[in-house]
Amino acid sequence: MKEFYFYTEGLTVGYHGVPLIKNIEIRLKRGEILTLIGPNGAGKTTILKSIIRQLAPIDGVVWLDGGEVRKLSGNEFSKKLSVVLTDRVKPELMTCEDVVATGRYPYTGRFGMLSQEDWGLAHEAMELVHVGELRDRDFTKISDGQKQRVMLARAICQEPDMIVLDEPTSFLDIRYKLEFLSILQRMSREKNLSVIMSLHELELAGRISDKLLCVKGDKVDRFGTPEEVFTPGYISELYGMTAGSYDEASGNLELEAVKREPEVFVIAGNGSGTALFRRLQRDGISFAAGILWENDLDCPAAKALASEVVTERAFCPIGADKVERAKKLMDSCQRVICTLDLEGTGEWTRELKGLVGYAGEIGKLEG
């Protein structure tokens, strides 16, 4: 196991001697990012608590940099691993600068005095996560999102080899969510920092993670790269989805389709139709769509939301049978909408222009 910086063997976690998740096998190299995903209550936080020694494992061993985690002294452990759990930090009469600077305590002497270098590292960490302007603010009086970024600065200031985070983006708006994860990714690349975290945002987990660990029931259901985990239909199965859909390839999450005979036919493509598909769904209007290449940007949303989608194999000419099916659907619909700008003389464009012309002939073309 020398190639792995962090790994577990036969790890079983739970409470009061009752196993919750059994035989957890994690393998993580230095500088890799691992994200835990799964339904609420599946046990992701329990796994993280067992890794950071908040909770004693029921069975198995956790290894960090060649040593058993349970045997490391508190100081050794703090120098190798830092934690971002805002709900556990309730400092009184401490500024944000003070909170960040506590990340240097594993390196201070027996009197806990911070050097100028320690303060410099604290300030550097605060600037890195864009909380320098909060330096003199009372930590208890800033927003949850600001607290989360201050705690990340504290973890960075600690100069660990690994950071563990539990739902770190929960209180962040979209700007700071992306900034937060970008900082983690940059540090994993530039400083060889290993990261273990849990996330609810599947699309972000799929983009930032080197490895994913999927928790389901009393076991780890899958462990691997995003490409190995996000296979068609798996996320619906993992979360027990009963409404709507998730497309693993695109990361699109869609609400439930309107299940009636289509009222509208949409001629779309190149991503031009997705916004309309969603508007029709919001308005409770059923629709059909086509003709789309199977790899078209509009295809995931169309397949999730339309009553029927007429598709053709990627980069192939449109077959006569597909044209006929599209026309039959137009005949049965009340109106036809084209979202494409059909300029050009290519074969595909000519066929779609023909469909637009047919919609005009039968008096159903809108706009």
Short mmCIF file of C-alpha atoms in Angstrom, two decimals, residues 7-250:
data_model
loop_
_atom_site.label_atom_id
_atom_site.label_comp_id
_atom_site.label_asym_id
_atom_site.label_seq_id
_atom_site.Cartn_x
_atom_site.Cartn_y
_atom_site.Cartn_z
CA TYR A 7 -6.24 4.06 2.93
CA THR A 8 -8.55 1.96 5.08
CA GLU A 9 -8.66 -1.77 5.71
CA GLY A 10 -11.90 -3.48 6.74
CA LEU A 11 -13.22 -0.23 8.21
CA THR A 12 -16.63 -0.58 9.85
CA VAL A 13 -18.26 2.49 11.39
CA GLY A 14 -21.31 3.08 13.52
CA TYR A 15 -22.55 4.16 16.94
CA HIS A 16 -22.59 2.41 20.32
CA GLY A 17 -21.16 -0.76 18.81
CA VAL A 18 -23.90 -1.01 16.16
CA PRO A 19 -22.43 -1.10 12.61
CA LEU A 20 -23.82 1.45 10.17
CA ILE A 21 -21.48 0.89 7.19
CA LYS A 22 -19.27 -2.17 6.90
CA ASN A 23 -15.98 -3.01 5.17
CA ILE A 24 -15.14 0.46 3.82
CA GLU A 25 -12.11 0.21 1.54
CA ILE A 26 -10.64 3.58 0.50
CA ARG A 27 -7.44 4.09 -1.51
CA LEU A 28 -6.19 7.64 -2.01
CA LYS A 29 -2.87 8.84 -3.39
CA ARG A 30 -1.19 12.04 -2.31
CA GLY A 31 -2.75 15.02 -4.09
CA GLU A 32 -6.02 13.23 -5.00
CA ILE A 33 -9.53 14.46 -4.21
CA LEU A 34 -12.10 11.97 -2.89
CA THR A 35 -15.77 12.89 -2.57
CA LEU A 36 -18.41 10.94 -0.67
CA ILE A 37 -21.89 10.97 -2.19
CA GLY A 38 -25.14 9.29 -1.27
CA PRO A 39 -28.59 9.97 0.22
CA ASN A 40 -29.11 11.98 3.40
CA GLY A 41 -28.58 9.79 6.44
CA ALA A 42 -26.53 7.23 4.50
CA GLY A 43 -23.54 7.65 6.81
CA LYS A 44 -21.16 9.96 4.94
CA THR A 45 -20.58 12.15 8.00
CA THR A 46 -20.10 9.05 10.16
CA ILE A 47 -17.29 7.90 7.86
CA LEU A 48 -15.64 11.34 8.02
CA LYS A 49 -15.92 11.44 11.82
CA SER A 50 -14.22 8.04 12.01
CA ILE A 51 -11.39 9.25 9.76
CA ILE A 52 -10.72 12.36 11.87
CA ARG A 53 -10.90 10.42 15.19
CA GLN A 54 -14.10 12.04 16.41
CA LEU A 55 -15.66 8.59 16.39
CA ALA A 56 -13.86 5.33 17.10
CA PRO A 57 -14.31 2.72 14.34
CA ILE A 58 -16.12 -0.46 15.30
CA ASP A 59 -13.60 -2.47 13.30
CA GLY A 60 -10.75 -2.03 10.84
CA VAL A 61 -7.80 0.32 10.48
CA VAL A 62 -7.29 3.81 9.02
CA TRP A 63 -3.80 4.50 7.64
CA LEU A 64 -2.32 7.94 6.99
CA ASP A 65 1.16 8.41 5.51
CA GLY A 66 2.15 4.89 6.55
CA GLY A 67 0.98 5.17 10.15
CA GLU A 68 -2.17 4.04 11.92
CA VAL A 69 -4.32 7.10 12.60
CA ARG A 70 -5.32 5.89 16.08
CA LYS A 71 -1.66 5.65 17.13
CA LEU A 72 -0.62 9.16 16.06
CA SER A 73 -0.16 11.77 18.78
CA GLY A 74 -2.48 14.76 18.66
CA ASN A 75 0.31 16.99 17.42
CA GLU A 76 1.41 14.55 14.71
CA PHE A 77 -2.17 14.11 13.57
CA SER A 78 -2.79 17.88 13.40
CA LYS A 79 0.30 18.43 11.27
CA LYS A 80 -0.85 15.84 8.73
CA LEU A 81 -4.60 16.44 8.63
CA SER A 82 -6.89 19.42 9.15
CA VAL A 83 -10.66 19.52 9.37
CA VAL A 84 -13.33 21.97 8.19
CA LEU A 85 -16.43 21.50 10.35
CA THR A 86 -17.93 24.90 11.15
CA ASP A 87 -20.62 23.56 13.49
CA ARG A 88 -17.96 22.45 15.97
CA VAL A 89 -16.26 25.83 16.27
CA LYS A 90 -17.93 28.28 18.63
CA PRO A 91 -15.19 30.71 19.64
CA GLU A 92 -16.00 33.57 21.98
CA LEU A 93 -14.36 36.98 21.70
CA MET A 94 -12.22 35.86 18.75
CA THR A 95 -11.72 37.75 15.52
CA CYS A 96 -11.58 35.92 12.22
CA GLU A 97 -7.82 36.48 12.23
CA ASP A 98 -7.60 34.78 15.64
CA VAL A 99 -9.58 31.79 14.40
CA VAL A 100 -7.39 31.36 11.32
CA ALA A 101 -4.23 31.68 13.42
CA THR A 102 -5.27 28.72 15.61
CA GLY A 103 -4.24 26.58 12.65
CA ARG A 104 -0.62 27.31 13.63
CA TYR A 105 -0.87 25.92 17.18
CA PRO A 106 0.50 22.45 16.28
CA TYR A 107 3.75 24.23 15.36
CA THR A 108 4.12 26.47 18.40
CA GLY A 109 6.14 25.69 21.51
CA ARG A 110 4.76 24.67 24.88
CA PHE A 111 3.56 28.23 25.56
CA GLY A 112 1.59 28.44 22.31
CA MET A 113 3.13 31.73 21.21
CA LEU A 114 2.74 32.62 17.54
CA SER A 115 5.73 34.00 15.66
CA GLN A 116 5.69 36.67 12.98
CA GLU A 117 6.02 33.86 10.46
CA ASP A 118 2.91 32.18 11.89
CA TRP A 119 0.90 35.39 11.59
CA GLY A 120 2.21 35.86 8.06
CA LEU A 121 0.99 32.40 7.07
CA ALA A 122 -2.41 33.17 8.63
CA HIS A 123 -2.72 36.38 6.62
CA GLU A 124 -1.60 34.60 3.45
CA ALA A 125 -4.26 31.91 3.94
CA MET A 126 -6.97 34.53 4.49
CA GLU A 127 -6.05 36.33 1.28
CA LEU A 128 -6.03 33.04 -0.60
CA VAL A 129 -9.71 32.41 0.22
CA HIS A 130 -10.71 36.08 -0.04
CA VAL A 131 -11.51 36.77 3.63
CA GLY A 132 -8.73 39.28 4.30
CA GLU A 133 -11.29 42.03 4.78
CA LEU A 134 -12.83 40.05 7.67
CA ARG A 135 -9.58 40.01 9.65
CA ASP A 136 -10.84 42.17 12.55
CA ARG A 137 -14.49 41.01 12.50
CA ASP A 138 -16.01 38.97 15.34
CA PHE A 139 -16.18 35.38 14.02
CA THR A 140 -19.58 34.78 15.63
CA LYS A 141 -21.10 37.77 13.82
CA ILE A 142 -20.30 36.90 10.22
CA SER A 143 -22.48 34.86 7.85
CA ASP A 144 -22.38 31.07 7.62
CA GLY A 145 -20.79 31.30 4.17
CA GLN A 146 -18.08 33.63 5.49
CA LYS A 147 -17.46 31.29 8.43
CA GLN A 148 -16.95 28.42 6.02
CA ARG A 149 -14.30 30.35 4.11
CA VAL A 150 -12.59 31.45 7.33
CA MET A 151 -12.43 27.82 8.44
CA LEU A 152 -10.90 26.83 5.10
CA ALA A 153 -8.27 29.53 5.65
CA ARG A 154 -7.60 28.04 9.10
CA ALA A 155 -7.18 24.58 7.58
CA ILE A 156 -4.80 25.91 4.91
CA CYS A 157 -2.83 27.82 7.55
CA GLN A 158 -2.25 24.51 9.32
CA GLU A 159 -0.18 23.35 6.30
CA PRO A 160 -1.51 19.77 6.35
CA ASP A 161 -1.03 17.01 3.82
CA MET A 162 -4.78 16.27 3.87
CA ILE A 163 -7.98 18.24 4.50
CA VAL A 164 -11.30 16.63 5.48
CA LEU A 165 -14.48 18.63 4.87
CA ASP A 166 -18.13 17.82 5.59
CA GLU A 167 -20.51 19.51 3.12
CA PRO A 168 -18.17 22.51 2.72
CA THR A 169 -20.31 24.29 0.10
CA SER A 170 -23.65 24.10 1.93
CA PHE A 171 -23.77 27.77 2.96
CA LEU A 172 -22.02 29.26 -0.07
CA ASP A 173 -23.59 31.09 -3.00
CA ILE A 174 -22.62 30.02 -6.50
CA ARG A 175 -19.67 32.44 -6.74
CA TYR A 176 -18.04 31.31 -3.50
CA LYS A 177 -18.98 27.68 -4.09
CA LEU A 178 -16.92 27.66 -7.28
CA GLU A 179 -14.12 29.71 -5.71
CA PHE A 180 -13.98 27.37 -2.70
CA LEU A 181 -13.73 24.21 -4.80
CA SER A 182 -11.29 25.86 -7.22
CA ILE A 183 -8.96 26.65 -4.30
CA LEU A 184 -9.10 23.02 -3.16
CA GLN A 185 -8.39 21.79 -6.68
CA ARG A 186 -5.50 24.23 -7.13
CA MET A 187 -3.96 23.20 -3.82
CA SER A 188 -4.29 19.52 -4.68
CA ARG A 189 -2.33 20.19 -7.87
CA GLU A 190 0.24 22.70 -6.63
CA LYS A 191 0.81 21.55 -3.05
CA ASN A 192 0.00 17.85 -3.48
CA LEU A 193 -2.79 18.26 -0.92
CA SER A 194 -5.12 15.28 -0.50
CA VAL A 195 -8.80 16.09 0.08
CA ILE A 196 -11.67 14.00 1.44
CA MET A 197 -15.10 15.62 1.55
CA SER A 198 -18.81 15.00 1.23
CA LEU A 199 -20.94 16.91 -1.28
CA HIS A 200 -24.59 17.05 -2.28
CA GLU A 201 -23.89 18.81 -5.59
CA LEU A 202 -23.39 15.83 -7.91
CA GLU A 203 -22.37 17.90 -10.91
CA LEU A 204 -19.58 19.54 -8.88
CA ALA A 205 -18.54 16.21 -7.35
CA GLY A 206 -18.18 14.77 -10.83
CA ARG A 207 -16.02 17.66 -11.99
CA ILE A 208 -13.63 18.11 -9.07
CA SER A 209 -13.10 14.55 -7.82
CA ASP A 210 -10.40 12.07 -8.73
CA LYS A 211 -12.34 9.38 -6.87
CA LEU A 212 -15.94 9.01 -5.70
CA LEU A 213 -17.22 6.84 -2.86
CA CYS A 214 -20.93 6.04 -3.03
CA VAL A 215 -22.66 5.12 0.23
CA LYS A 216 -25.86 3.09 0.03
CA GLY A 217 -27.50 1.03 2.73
CA ASP A 218 -24.91 -0.54 5.00
CA LYS A 219 -22.09 -0.59 2.47
CA VAL A 220 -19.98 1.32 -0.02
CA ASP A 221 -21.84 0.64 -3.25
CA ARG A 222 -19.18 1.98 -5.63
CA PHE A 223 -15.68 3.40 -5.39
CA GLY A 224 -13.87 4.71 -8.45
CA THR A 225 -13.34 7.58 -10.86
CA PRO A 226 -16.32 9.73 -11.90
CA GLU A 227 -16.31 7.95 -15.26
CA GLU A 228 -16.57 4.58 -13.51
CA VAL A 229 -19.28 5.72 -11.11
CA PHE A 230 -21.53 7.90 -13.26
CA THR A 231 -22.89 5.20 -15.56
CA PRO A 232 -26.37 5.63 -17.10
CA GLY A 233 -29.15 5.22 -14.54
CA TYR A 234 -26.86 4.77 -11.53
CA ILE A 235 -27.60 8.02 -9.70
CA SER A 236 -31.36 7.41 -9.86
CA GLU A 237 -30.72 4.00 -8.33
CA LEU A 238 -28.31 5.29 -5.67
CA TYR A 239 -30.71 7.97 -4.45
CA GLY A 240 -33.90 5.99 -5.03
CA MET A 241 -35.30 8.74 -7.25
CA THR A 242 -39.06 8.49 -7.79
CA ALA A 243 -39.58 11.67 -9.80
CA GLY A 244 -37.51 13.55 -12.36
CA SER A 245 -34.22 12.34 -13.76
CA TYR A 246 -30.46 12.84 -13.64
CA ASP A 247 -28.30 12.49 -16.72
CA GLU A 248 -24.89 11.20 -15.66
CA ALA A 249 -23.15 12.24 -18.88
CA SER A 250 -24.20 15.91 -18.84
#
